[in-house]
Amino acid sequence: MQRRHFLKDLSFSTVSLLAMPGMGNLLPTGARPLTANDFVDAETAYGKVRGTRTNGVNIFRGIPYAGKVSGERRFRRPAPLEPWRGIREALEFGPPSVQPPRQNEPAPAEDCLFLNIWTPANDGKKRPVMFYSHGGGFVIGSGASSWQNGANLARYFDVVVVQTNHRLGLLGFLYLDELAGPDYAGSGNMGTLDITAGLKWVHENIAEFGGDPDNVMIFGESGGGAKTSCLYAMPEAAPYFNKASIESGPGVRMTTPDAAAATTALVLKELNIDPKNWRKLLEVPAADLLAVQSKIPNVPPSLGRRKKGSELPTGFGPVVDGRVLPHHPFDPKAPKISRDKPLMVGWNEDEYTFFAWQSRDVSFTKIDFDGLRAKLEPQYGTDTPKIIDTYRKANPKATAPEIFIAVASINMMGLGSVVIAERKTKQGGAPVYLYNFGYKSEVKIPGSDYALGTPHAMDITFKFNNEVPPEKGGQESSFFGGSSPDRYKASHQMAELWTTFARTGTPAAEGVPAWPAYTRKNRATMRIDTECEVIEDRFAEELKMWRSIGKLS
């Protein structure tokens, strides 16, 4: 796929994903009204908050973790959070950052710095903390998505789960450092600095919620994986987490200042604002900024490097400004600042089927091998025959559509994940664990007889243990996971691997083979399914080929 087309699909599809019906509120409380016994209070550094106790889990929604980011604080660090008197209700999710409205979630707002907590108990016990950054690229998403409901992780694995809303898109990543002076230093990274502020809040307050401030894992999927990659390389975030997991969103490189400046120039042009009068940006209604944002193409950062002077506008995302984000997260090497922090990284085997489903383009399902060549040539040119030949030899029983999915999926999320694993292990510090999620859903892509397999984003409900039997509060059939009871076992195992990693820094689960760290000698990969297995040097021939044509360093 062309990178520009990929991100267009990503933005559209993630909007749709996060607004999907069918998941509902996992483990609902039922129809009865809440009573005094259902409420639970907690003391924070800023005042007391009141949440609910539901089916053995204390849930606090919409706790503010920093102050306003509107008005004079737009494009700047948040205002200090003001303490409050009395008890602040934390019963409803806070608004997400400005974006198109989302079904079954709060209306977006410019002031959006709220977090949610799921904990087994506010009892002073030091449980591992799992701090999740939502997906949606850098332009959409919310900590209120039911797919990532943290209750089952807290309930069944005795961990504390935290999720934030944070600034996105133009409001979170407009680069003004070269125009606006020291008050706006780091403006191209406000979205990730918000997440860092959330981590700091957790460090200061999570003990009250039964969590251990000295045992925090950061993790995230898709855009949340890229955010996690950035946090892994940010000095301000470093004191507040101990391990990380990057899931179907490898952030090897981020936006350069030249590319970010080009995007800023395009925004000013769209708004008819002279760069000298940049302060007029503070007066533009947020809805108008969102409209401008929608006109600017988002192009994900490349694994490769652009020549100086060839920078084009890239949309909105973290900027390698030399201060907040001192260098690309994993280029040319893994960040020294996180050398001693264990890492998991990986991707889903059939990432592309998600995007085919969202774009309603099922043409790939009907191609033969001549059609496969025609479909790949626009992106890979003269390397196409070598790619097809390599994949056919490595997968002699695969059909043309299956090879297309394999090629598209590894290019989307796989090659970057391998780069991260290689560069992390080369440091010789804390271990890195590489995975492939491979549970196969039988759900068909609409308009075809082709099954989704393991599409992008399907891992969310699995790792949050939200694929559970009806007697445990789940549903007969899940949106992506399908209706086979096998998914319950795969979900439980994936959740146990993640929570054990959060607890100890080594992923493990009952009945799952020991997961060895990735090294340049064994290149061990855990394939996660109903029956998990460790595969050494997986995709060896394919990766050798990608290296030979310069797609993998």
PDB file of C-alpha atoms in Angstrom, residues 2-128:
ATOM      1  CA  GLN A   2       1.074   3.591  -0.537  1.00  0.00           C
ATOM      2  CA  ARG A   3       1.837   5.210   2.799  1.00  0.00           C
ATOM      3  CA  ARG A   4      -0.473   8.148   2.132  1.00  0.00           C
ATOM      4  CA  HIS A   5      -3.353   5.827   1.291  1.00  0.00           C
ATOM      5  CA  PHE A   6      -2.573   3.739   4.371  1.00  0.00           C
ATOM      6  CA  LEU A   7      -2.928   6.652   6.768  1.00  0.00           C
ATOM      7  CA  LYS A   8      -6.091   7.858   5.066  1.00  0.00           C
ATOM      8  CA  ASP A   9      -7.532   4.392   5.671  1.00  0.00           C
ATOM      9  CA  LEU A  10      -6.134   4.354   9.213  1.00  0.00           C
ATOM     10  CA  SER A  11      -7.796   7.633  10.188  1.00  0.00           C
ATOM     11  CA  PHE A  12     -11.172   6.644   8.730  1.00  0.00           C
ATOM     12  CA  SER A  13     -11.084   3.133  10.053  1.00  0.00           C
ATOM     13  CA  THR A  14     -10.075   4.030  13.551  1.00  0.00           C
ATOM     14  CA  VAL A  15     -12.878   6.573  13.789  1.00  0.00           C
ATOM     15  CA  SER A  16     -15.281   3.830  12.788  1.00  0.00           C
ATOM     16  CA  LEU A  17     -13.712   1.258  15.086  1.00  0.00           C
ATOM     17  CA  LEU A  18     -14.013   3.437  18.139  1.00  0.00           C
ATOM     18  CA  ALA A  19     -17.659   4.174  17.370  1.00  0.00           C
ATOM     19  CA  MET A  20     -18.701   0.562  16.747  1.00  0.00           C
ATOM     20  CA  PRO A  21     -21.848  -0.791  18.307  1.00  0.00           C
ATOM     21  CA  GLY A  22     -21.915  -4.286  19.674  1.00  0.00           C
ATOM     22  CA  MET A  23     -19.447  -4.129  22.540  1.00  0.00           C
ATOM     23  CA  GLY A  24     -21.607  -2.152  24.962  1.00  0.00           C
ATOM     24  CA  ASN A  25     -20.625  -1.832  28.591  1.00  0.00           C
ATOM     25  CA  LEU A  26     -18.771  -4.976  29.531  1.00  0.00           C
ATOM     26  CA  LEU A  27     -20.010  -6.552  32.757  1.00  0.00           C
ATOM     27  CA  PRO A  28     -22.906  -4.096  33.274  1.00  0.00           C
ATOM     28  CA  THR A  29     -24.178  -3.376  36.774  1.00  0.00           C
ATOM     29  CA  GLY A  30     -27.769  -4.142  35.871  1.00  0.00           C
ATOM     30  CA  ALA A  31     -30.857  -1.986  36.009  1.00  0.00           C
ATOM     31  CA  ARG A  32     -31.098  -1.355  39.744  1.00  0.00           C
ATOM     32  CA  PRO A  33     -30.222   2.146  41.003  1.00  0.00           C
ATOM     33  CA  LEU A  34     -26.920   2.648  42.765  1.00  0.00           C
ATOM     34  CA  THR A  35     -26.971   2.733  46.549  1.00  0.00           C
ATOM     35  CA  ALA A  36     -24.570   4.196  49.078  1.00  0.00           C
ATOM     36  CA  ASN A  37     -22.830   0.825  49.302  1.00  0.00           C
ATOM     37  CA  ASP A  38     -21.924   1.055  45.608  1.00  0.00           C
ATOM     38  CA  PHE A  39     -19.801   4.181  46.024  1.00  0.00           C
ATOM     39  CA  VAL A  40     -16.161   4.348  47.044  1.00  0.00           C
ATOM     40  CA  ASP A  41     -14.103   7.431  47.889  1.00  0.00           C
ATOM     41  CA  ALA A  42     -10.392   8.077  47.445  1.00  0.00           C
ATOM     42  CA  GLU A  43      -8.144  10.930  48.515  1.00  0.00           C
ATOM     43  CA  THR A  44      -5.840  12.506  45.896  1.00  0.00           C
ATOM     44  CA  ALA A  45      -3.322  15.312  46.225  1.00  0.00           C
ATOM     45  CA  TYR A  46      -5.975  17.682  44.831  1.00  0.00           C
ATOM     46  CA  GLY A  47      -9.058  16.536  46.708  1.00  0.00           C
ATOM     47  CA  LYS A  48     -11.360  13.604  47.299  1.00  0.00           C
ATOM     48  CA  VAL A  49     -12.984  11.702  44.411  1.00  0.00           C
ATOM     49  CA  ARG A  50     -15.950   9.345  44.392  1.00  0.00           C
ATOM     50  CA  GLY A  51     -16.191   6.318  42.122  1.00  0.00           C
ATOM     51  CA  THR A  52     -18.290   3.181  42.049  1.00  0.00           C
ATOM     52  CA  ARG A  53     -17.704  -0.416  43.077  1.00  0.00           C
ATOM     53  CA  THR A  54     -19.060  -2.711  40.356  1.00  0.00           C
ATOM     54  CA  ASN A  55     -18.737  -6.502  40.408  1.00  0.00           C
ATOM     55  CA  GLY A  56     -15.630  -6.451  42.552  1.00  0.00           C
ATOM     56  CA  VAL A  57     -13.855  -3.539  40.850  1.00  0.00           C
ATOM     57  CA  ASN A  58     -13.559   0.083  41.941  1.00  0.00           C
ATOM     58  CA  ILE A  59     -13.986   2.356  38.922  1.00  0.00           C
ATOM     59  CA  PHE A  60     -13.127   6.051  38.836  1.00  0.00           C
ATOM     60  CA  ARG A  61     -13.936   7.902  35.619  1.00  0.00           C
ATOM     61  CA  GLY A  62     -13.027  11.392  34.495  1.00  0.00           C
ATOM     62  CA  ILE A  63     -10.510  12.381  37.180  1.00  0.00           C
ATOM     63  CA  PRO A  64      -8.698  15.575  36.109  1.00  0.00           C
ATOM     64  CA  TYR A  65      -4.944  15.102  36.091  1.00  0.00           C
ATOM     65  CA  ALA A  66      -3.897  18.575  34.873  1.00  0.00           C
ATOM     66  CA  GLY A  67      -5.473  21.980  34.339  1.00  0.00           C
ATOM     67  CA  LYS A  68      -6.932  23.806  31.358  1.00  0.00           C
ATOM     68  CA  VAL A  69      -5.388  23.665  27.887  1.00  0.00           C
ATOM     69  CA  SER A  70      -7.771  26.108  26.232  1.00  0.00           C
ATOM     70  CA  GLY A  71      -7.604  29.892  25.856  1.00  0.00           C
ATOM     71  CA  GLU A  72      -4.186  31.246  26.708  1.00  0.00           C
ATOM     72  CA  ARG A  73      -3.019  27.679  27.419  1.00  0.00           C
ATOM     73  CA  ARG A  74      -3.696  26.446  23.864  1.00  0.00           C
ATOM     74  CA  PHE A  75      -0.522  24.858  22.382  1.00  0.00           C
ATOM     75  CA  ARG A  76       1.196  25.207  25.778  1.00  0.00           C
ATOM     76  CA  ARG A  77       1.748  23.187  28.899  1.00  0.00           C
ATOM     77  CA  PRO A  78      -1.435  22.711  30.922  1.00  0.00           C
ATOM     78  CA  ALA A  79      -2.324  25.143  33.655  1.00  0.00           C
ATOM     79  CA  PRO A  80      -1.695  23.814  37.174  1.00  0.00           C
ATOM     80  CA  LEU A  81      -4.528  21.658  38.438  1.00  0.00           C
ATOM     81  CA  GLU A  82      -6.528  23.545  41.071  1.00  0.00           C
ATOM     82  CA  PRO A  83      -7.494  21.615  44.213  1.00  0.00           C
ATOM     83  CA  TRP A  84     -11.189  21.260  45.020  1.00  0.00           C
ATOM     84  CA  ARG A  85     -13.219  21.133  48.207  1.00  0.00           C
ATOM     85  CA  GLY A  86     -15.582  18.387  49.173  1.00  0.00           C
ATOM     86  CA  ILE A  87     -15.976  15.242  47.075  1.00  0.00           C
ATOM     87  CA  ARG A  88     -15.674  15.372  43.283  1.00  0.00           C
ATOM     88  CA  GLU A  89     -17.760  12.760  41.497  1.00  0.00           C
ATOM     89  CA  ALA A  90     -15.732  10.470  39.222  1.00  0.00           C
ATOM     90  CA  LEU A  91     -18.715   8.590  37.819  1.00  0.00           C
ATOM     91  CA  GLU A  92     -18.645   9.620  34.147  1.00  0.00           C
ATOM     92  CA  PHE A  93     -15.902   9.580  31.525  1.00  0.00           C
ATOM     93  CA  GLY A  94     -14.367  12.962  30.759  1.00  0.00           C
ATOM     94  CA  PRO A  95     -14.468  14.483  27.262  1.00  0.00           C
ATOM     95  CA  PRO A  96     -11.849  13.365  24.748  1.00  0.00           C
ATOM     96  CA  SER A  97      -9.777  15.786  22.709  1.00  0.00           C
ATOM     97  CA  VAL A  98     -11.417  17.728  19.870  1.00  0.00           C
ATOM     98  CA  GLN A  99     -12.312  15.308  17.056  1.00  0.00           C
ATOM     99  CA  PRO A 100     -15.424  14.148  15.197  1.00  0.00           C
ATOM    100  CA  PRO A 101     -18.148  13.056  17.671  1.00  0.00           C
ATOM    101  CA  ARG A 102     -18.029   9.445  18.794  1.00  0.00           C
ATOM    102  CA  GLN A 103     -20.940   7.116  19.410  1.00  0.00           C
ATOM    103  CA  ASN A 104     -21.645   6.224  23.060  1.00  0.00           C
ATOM    104  CA  GLU A 105     -18.858   8.468  24.341  1.00  0.00           C
ATOM    105  CA  PRO A 106     -18.715  11.991  25.793  1.00  0.00           C
ATOM    106  CA  ALA A 107     -18.733  14.971  23.467  1.00  0.00           C
ATOM    107  CA  PRO A 108     -15.181  16.121  22.655  1.00  0.00           C
ATOM    108  CA  ALA A 109     -13.835  19.300  24.232  1.00  0.00           C
ATOM    109  CA  GLU A 110     -10.652  21.330  24.155  1.00  0.00           C
ATOM    110  CA  ASP A 111     -10.133  20.866  27.892  1.00  0.00           C
ATOM    111  CA  CYS A 112      -9.746  17.104  27.925  1.00  0.00           C
ATOM    112  CA  LEU A 113      -7.118  16.112  30.481  1.00  0.00           C
ATOM    113  CA  PHE A 114      -8.937  13.397  32.403  1.00  0.00           C
ATOM    114  CA  LEU A 115      -8.023   9.840  33.349  1.00  0.00           C
ATOM    115  CA  ASN A 116      -9.864   6.671  34.342  1.00  0.00           C
ATOM    116  CA  ILE A 117      -8.862   4.038  36.909  1.00  0.00           C
ATOM    117  CA  TRP A 118      -9.953   0.417  37.413  1.00  0.00           C
ATOM    118  CA  THR A 119      -8.667  -1.191  40.614  1.00  0.00           C
ATOM    119  CA  PRO A 120      -9.571  -4.277  42.667  1.00  0.00           C
ATOM    120  CA  ALA A 121      -9.537  -2.191  45.848  1.00  0.00           C
ATOM    121  CA  ASN A 122      -8.334   1.053  47.405  1.00  0.00           C
ATOM    122  CA  ASP A 123      -6.565  -0.874  50.121  1.00  0.00           C
ATOM    123  CA  GLY A 124      -2.931   0.257  50.085  1.00  0.00           C
ATOM    124  CA  LYS A 125      -1.762  -2.927  48.376  1.00  0.00           C
ATOM    125  CA  LYS A 126       1.057  -2.368  45.877  1.00  0.00           C
ATOM    126  CA  ARG A 127      -0.331  -3.791  42.645  1.00  0.00           C
ATOM    127  CA  PRO A 128       1.340  -3.354  39.252  1.00  0.00           C
TER     128      PRO A 128
END
